[in-house]
Amino acid sequence: MNHPACIYGPPEMLFKRKKAAEQERKHIEVVAAIICQDHCVLATQRGYGKWRGWWEFPGGKVQEGESREQALVRELKEEMDAAIHIDRYHSTVDYDYPDFHLTMHCYLCHLIDGHYRLNEHLDARWLTANTITTLQWLPADRELVETLAKEIDF
């Protein structure tokens, strides 16, 4: 019979262990593009990993030495062969996944020439205020989606 692991000791020691574990937790910083066109926003469906099939705003990790804006332009070029113009910063989302803490910086953008090609995603959809909440969004994106559903009138 398997029993869950138990840790014994005085409360001070347990508190220190918990704090140390929290500090060791992996932190990932990413950028996301809220691509707007004709009162719609573009959502992409992940094509890889644990969250394959879930919906997200396109973007990715910020690499050492690059600004958030540079990272966003690079990621959209790599993932979607898309040239974007960053209109303005929108918000930052912090979310605790079981394995890591995510900080996602979100920017309102538009496609420069209106074209993109999916290199890493399964699908993409233009969504309105009425349809944006109908998809299975990644947990970190859900709060942003709720906000955008009230704001879409770009």
PDB file of C-alpha atoms in Angstrom:
ATOM      1  CA  MET A   1       0.000   0.000   0.000  1.00  0.00           C
ATOM      2  CA  ASN A   2       1.441   3.382  -1.012  1.00  0.00           C
ATOM      3  CA  HIS A   3       1.213   6.235   1.439  1.00  0.00           C
ATOM      4  CA  PRO A   4       1.794   9.889   0.658  1.00  0.00           C
ATOM      5  CA  ALA A   5       5.151  11.208   1.784  1.00  0.00           C
ATOM      6  CA  CYS A   6       5.052  13.030   5.093  1.00  0.00           C
ATOM      7  CA  ILE A   7       7.514  15.575   6.373  1.00  0.00           C
ATOM      8  CA  TYR A   8       7.948  15.852  10.107  1.00  0.00           C
ATOM      9  CA  GLY A   9       9.567  18.564  12.114  1.00  0.00           C
ATOM     10  CA  PRO A  10       8.960  21.795  13.976  1.00  0.00           C
ATOM     11  CA  PRO A  11       6.835  24.419  12.162  1.00  0.00           C
ATOM     12  CA  GLU A  12       9.822  26.756  11.675  1.00  0.00           C
ATOM     13  CA  MET A  13      11.744  24.072   9.769  1.00  0.00           C
ATOM     14  CA  LEU A  14       8.727  23.180   7.605  1.00  0.00           C
ATOM     15  CA  PHE A  15       8.146  26.867   6.790  1.00  0.00           C
ATOM     16  CA  LYS A  16      11.799  27.267   5.733  1.00  0.00           C
ATOM     17  CA  ARG A  17      11.582  24.169   3.516  1.00  0.00           C
ATOM     18  CA  LYS A  18       8.402  25.463   1.883  1.00  0.00           C
ATOM     19  CA  LYS A  19       9.962  28.901   1.222  1.00  0.00           C
ATOM     20  CA  ALA A  20      13.080  27.292  -0.246  1.00  0.00           C
ATOM     21  CA  ALA A  21      10.969  25.136  -2.568  1.00  0.00           C
ATOM     22  CA  GLU A  22       9.009  28.202  -3.733  1.00  0.00           C
ATOM     23  CA  GLN A  23      12.219  30.087  -4.459  1.00  0.00           C
ATOM     24  CA  GLU A  24      13.571  27.169  -6.498  1.00  0.00           C
ATOM     25  CA  ARG A  25      10.417  27.084  -8.631  1.00  0.00           C
ATOM     26  CA  LYS A  26      11.123  27.761 -12.289  1.00  0.00           C
ATOM     27  CA  HIS A  27      10.075  31.186 -13.611  1.00  0.00           C
ATOM     28  CA  ILE A  28       9.335  31.678 -17.303  1.00  0.00           C
ATOM     29  CA  GLU A  29       8.920  35.120 -18.874  1.00  0.00           C
ATOM     30  CA  VAL A  30       7.035  35.271 -22.158  1.00  0.00           C
ATOM     31  CA  VAL A  31       5.431  37.799 -24.462  1.00  0.00           C
ATOM     32  CA  ALA A  32       2.088  37.475 -26.232  1.00  0.00           C
ATOM     33  CA  ALA A  33       0.556  39.265 -29.204  1.00  0.00           C
ATOM     34  CA  ILE A  34      -3.067  40.316 -29.103  1.00  0.00           C
ATOM     35  CA  ILE A  35      -3.385  40.725 -32.865  1.00  0.00           C
ATOM     36  CA  CYS A  36      -6.347  42.921 -33.764  1.00  0.00           C
ATOM     37  CA  GLN A  37      -8.150  43.356 -37.073  1.00  0.00           C
ATOM     38  CA  ASP A  38     -11.691  44.506 -37.899  1.00  0.00           C
ATOM     39  CA  HIS A  39     -12.949  44.277 -34.288  1.00  0.00           C
ATOM     40  CA  CYS A  40     -11.509  40.757 -33.908  1.00  0.00           C
ATOM     41  CA  VAL A  41      -8.496  39.206 -32.207  1.00  0.00           C
ATOM     42  CA  LEU A  42      -6.432  36.278 -33.464  1.00  0.00           C
ATOM     43  CA  ALA A  43      -6.188  33.102 -31.386  1.00  0.00           C
ATOM     44  CA  THR A  44      -3.842  30.213 -32.155  1.00  0.00           C
ATOM     45  CA  GLN A  45      -4.137  26.552 -31.215  1.00  0.00           C
ATOM     46  CA  ARG A  46      -0.996  24.974 -29.756  1.00  0.00           C
ATOM     47  CA  GLY A  47       0.455  22.213 -31.897  1.00  0.00           C
ATOM     48  CA  TYR A  48       2.908  20.681 -29.408  1.00  0.00           C
ATOM     49  CA  GLY A  49       3.573  19.757 -25.794  1.00  0.00           C
ATOM     50  CA  LYS A  50       1.409  19.040 -22.799  1.00  0.00           C
ATOM     51  CA  TRP A  51      -1.097  21.727 -23.778  1.00  0.00           C
ATOM     52  CA  ARG A  52      -1.441  20.615 -27.427  1.00  0.00           C
ATOM     53  CA  GLY A  53      -4.864  21.582 -28.778  1.00  0.00           C
ATOM     54  CA  TRP A  54      -5.463  24.388 -26.271  1.00  0.00           C
ATOM     55  CA  TRP A  55      -5.806  27.986 -27.464  1.00  0.00           C
ATOM     56  CA  GLU A  56      -3.436  30.866 -26.766  1.00  0.00           C
ATOM     57  CA  PHE A  57      -2.262  34.221 -27.987  1.00  0.00           C
ATOM     58  CA  PRO A  58       0.846  33.739 -30.138  1.00  0.00           C
ATOM     59  CA  GLY A  59       4.237  34.631 -28.715  1.00  0.00           C
ATOM     60  CA  GLY A  60       6.996  32.989 -26.753  1.00  0.00           C
ATOM     61  CA  LYS A  61       9.951  33.249 -24.420  1.00  0.00           C
ATOM     62  CA  VAL A  62      12.070  36.348 -24.023  1.00  0.00           C
ATOM     63  CA  GLN A  63      15.702  35.465 -24.679  1.00  0.00           C
ATOM     64  CA  GLU A  64      18.585  36.910 -22.725  1.00  0.00           C
ATOM     65  CA  GLY A  65      19.639  40.305 -24.064  1.00  0.00           C
ATOM     66  CA  GLU A  66      16.485  41.093 -26.015  1.00  0.00           C
ATOM     67  CA  SER A  67      13.686  43.464 -25.117  1.00  0.00           C
ATOM     68  CA  ARG A  68      10.133  42.206 -24.773  1.00  0.00           C
ATOM     69  CA  GLU A  69       9.199  43.948 -27.993  1.00  0.00           C
ATOM     70  CA  GLN A  70      12.140  42.383 -29.865  1.00  0.00           C
ATOM     71  CA  ALA A  71      11.145  38.969 -28.516  1.00  0.00           C
ATOM     72  CA  LEU A  72       7.567  39.402 -29.698  1.00  0.00           C
ATOM     73  CA  VAL A  73       8.571  40.423 -33.219  1.00  0.00           C
ATOM     74  CA  ARG A  74      11.041  37.494 -33.399  1.00  0.00           C
ATOM     75  CA  GLU A  75       8.577  34.933 -32.046  1.00  0.00           C
ATOM     76  CA  LEU A  76       5.799  35.935 -34.452  1.00  0.00           C
ATOM     77  CA  LYS A  77       8.212  35.736 -37.378  1.00  0.00           C
ATOM     78  CA  GLU A  78       9.374  32.259 -36.276  1.00  0.00           C
ATOM     79  CA  GLU A  79       5.990  30.807 -35.304  1.00  0.00           C
ATOM     80  CA  MET A  80       3.764  32.381 -37.948  1.00  0.00           C
ATOM     81  CA  ASP A  81       6.014  33.973 -40.558  1.00  0.00           C
ATOM     82  CA  ALA A  82       4.127  37.148 -39.624  1.00  0.00           C
ATOM     83  CA  ALA A  83       5.351  40.727 -39.674  1.00  0.00           C
ATOM     84  CA  ILE A  84       3.678  42.630 -36.860  1.00  0.00           C
ATOM     85  CA  HIS A  85       3.529  46.192 -35.645  1.00  0.00           C
ATOM     86  CA  ILE A  86       3.282  46.568 -31.868  1.00  0.00           C
ATOM     87  CA  ASP A  87       0.687  49.241 -31.163  1.00  0.00           C
ATOM     88  CA  ARG A  88       0.950  49.348 -27.378  1.00  0.00           C
ATOM     89  CA  TYR A  89       1.475  47.412 -24.181  1.00  0.00           C
ATOM     90  CA  HIS A  90      -1.778  45.969 -22.813  1.00  0.00           C
ATOM     91  CA  SER A  91      -1.115  44.099 -19.558  1.00  0.00           C
ATOM     92  CA  THR A  92       0.982  41.533 -17.707  1.00  0.00           C
ATOM     93  CA  VAL A  93      -0.430  38.240 -16.482  1.00  0.00           C
ATOM     94  CA  ASP A  94       1.189  36.235 -13.674  1.00  0.00           C
ATOM     95  CA  TYR A  95       0.040  32.641 -13.348  1.00  0.00           C
ATOM     96  CA  ASP A  96       1.202  29.678 -11.281  1.00  0.00           C
ATOM     97  CA  TYR A  97       1.199  26.431 -13.230  1.00  0.00           C
ATOM     98  CA  PRO A  98       1.982  23.275 -11.218  1.00  0.00           C
ATOM     99  CA  ASP A  99       5.582  23.136 -12.556  1.00  0.00           C
ATOM    100  CA  PHE A 100       6.479  26.809 -12.960  1.00  0.00           C
ATOM    101  CA  HIS A 101       5.473  30.440 -12.560  1.00  0.00           C
ATOM    102  CA  LEU A 102       4.614  32.278 -15.788  1.00  0.00           C
ATOM    103  CA  THR A 103       4.872  36.013 -16.384  1.00  0.00           C
ATOM    104  CA  MET A 104       3.240  36.941 -19.692  1.00  0.00           C
ATOM    105  CA  HIS A 105       3.571  40.472 -21.084  1.00  0.00           C
ATOM    106  CA  CYS A 106       0.758  41.174 -23.549  1.00  0.00           C
ATOM    107  CA  TYR A 107       0.813  43.695 -26.406  1.00  0.00           C
ATOM    108  CA  LEU A 108      -1.857  44.925 -28.790  1.00  0.00           C
ATOM    109  CA  CYS A 109      -0.543  44.434 -32.331  1.00  0.00           C
ATOM    110  CA  HIS A 110      -1.591  44.275 -35.944  1.00  0.00           C
ATOM    111  CA  LEU A 111      -0.295  42.388 -38.950  1.00  0.00           C
ATOM    112  CA  ILE A 112       1.693  44.709 -41.218  1.00  0.00           C
ATOM    113  CA  ASP A 113       0.667  43.032 -44.453  1.00  0.00           C
ATOM    114  CA  GLY A 114      -2.318  41.013 -43.202  1.00  0.00           C
ATOM    115  CA  HIS A 115      -0.624  37.650 -43.816  1.00  0.00           C
ATOM    116  CA  TYR A 116       0.550  34.807 -41.604  1.00  0.00           C
ATOM    117  CA  ARG A 117       1.376  31.114 -41.978  1.00  0.00           C
ATOM    118  CA  LEU A 118       1.074  28.582 -39.160  1.00  0.00           C
ATOM    119  CA  ASN A 119       4.469  26.961 -38.598  1.00  0.00           C
ATOM    120  CA  GLU A 120       3.900  25.608 -35.072  1.00  0.00           C
ATOM    121  CA  HIS A 121       0.159  25.887 -34.469  1.00  0.00           C
ATOM    122  CA  LEU A 122      -2.679  23.561 -35.471  1.00  0.00           C
ATOM    123  CA  ASP A 123      -5.180  26.290 -36.240  1.00  0.00           C
ATOM    124  CA  ALA A 124      -5.911  30.003 -35.932  1.00  0.00           C
ATOM    125  CA  ARG A 125      -9.211  31.859 -35.623  1.00  0.00           C
ATOM    126  CA  TRP A 126     -10.337  35.468 -35.692  1.00  0.00           C
ATOM    127  CA  LEU A 127     -12.625  35.952 -32.687  1.00  0.00           C
ATOM    128  CA  THR A 128     -15.158  38.602 -31.749  1.00  0.00           C
ATOM    129  CA  ALA A 129     -16.365  39.660 -28.308  1.00  0.00           C
ATOM    130  CA  ASN A 130     -19.133  37.043 -28.677  1.00  0.00           C
ATOM    131  CA  THR A 131     -16.859  34.153 -29.688  1.00  0.00           C
ATOM    132  CA  ILE A 132     -13.645  34.772 -27.740  1.00  0.00           C
ATOM    133  CA  THR A 133     -14.815  32.877 -24.643  1.00  0.00           C
ATOM    134  CA  THR A 134     -15.934  29.775 -26.578  1.00  0.00           C
ATOM    135  CA  LEU A 135     -12.491  28.159 -26.929  1.00  0.00           C
ATOM    136  CA  GLN A 136     -10.465  26.016 -24.530  1.00  0.00           C
ATOM    137  CA  TRP A 137      -7.894  28.650 -23.511  1.00  0.00           C
ATOM    138  CA  LEU A 138      -4.673  27.974 -21.657  1.00  0.00           C
ATOM    139  CA  PRO A 139      -5.167  28.717 -17.947  1.00  0.00           C
ATOM    140  CA  ALA A 140      -2.867  31.771 -17.993  1.00  0.00           C
ATOM    141  CA  ASP A 141      -4.848  33.280 -20.887  1.00  0.00           C
ATOM    142  CA  ARG A 142      -8.336  32.931 -19.363  1.00  0.00           C
ATOM    143  CA  GLU A 143      -8.319  36.159 -17.326  1.00  0.00           C
ATOM    144  CA  LEU A 144      -6.988  38.083 -20.326  1.00  0.00           C
ATOM    145  CA  VAL A 145      -9.740  36.588 -22.497  1.00  0.00           C
ATOM    146  CA  GLU A 146     -12.410  37.755 -20.047  1.00  0.00           C
ATOM    147  CA  THR A 147     -10.957  41.273 -20.122  1.00  0.00           C
ATOM    148  CA  LEU A 148     -10.742  41.320 -23.903  1.00  0.00           C
ATOM    149  CA  ALA A 149     -14.332  40.099 -24.263  1.00  0.00           C
ATOM    150  CA  LYS A 150     -15.396  43.375 -22.622  1.00  0.00           C
ATOM    151  CA  GLU A 151     -12.900  45.508 -24.572  1.00  0.00           C
ATOM    152  CA  ILE A 152     -13.156  44.225 -28.144  1.00  0.00           C
ATOM    153  CA  ASP A 153     -13.965  47.209 -30.291  1.00  0.00           C
ATOM    154  CA  PHE A 154     -10.470  47.812 -31.513  1.00  0.00           C
TER     155      PHE A 154
END
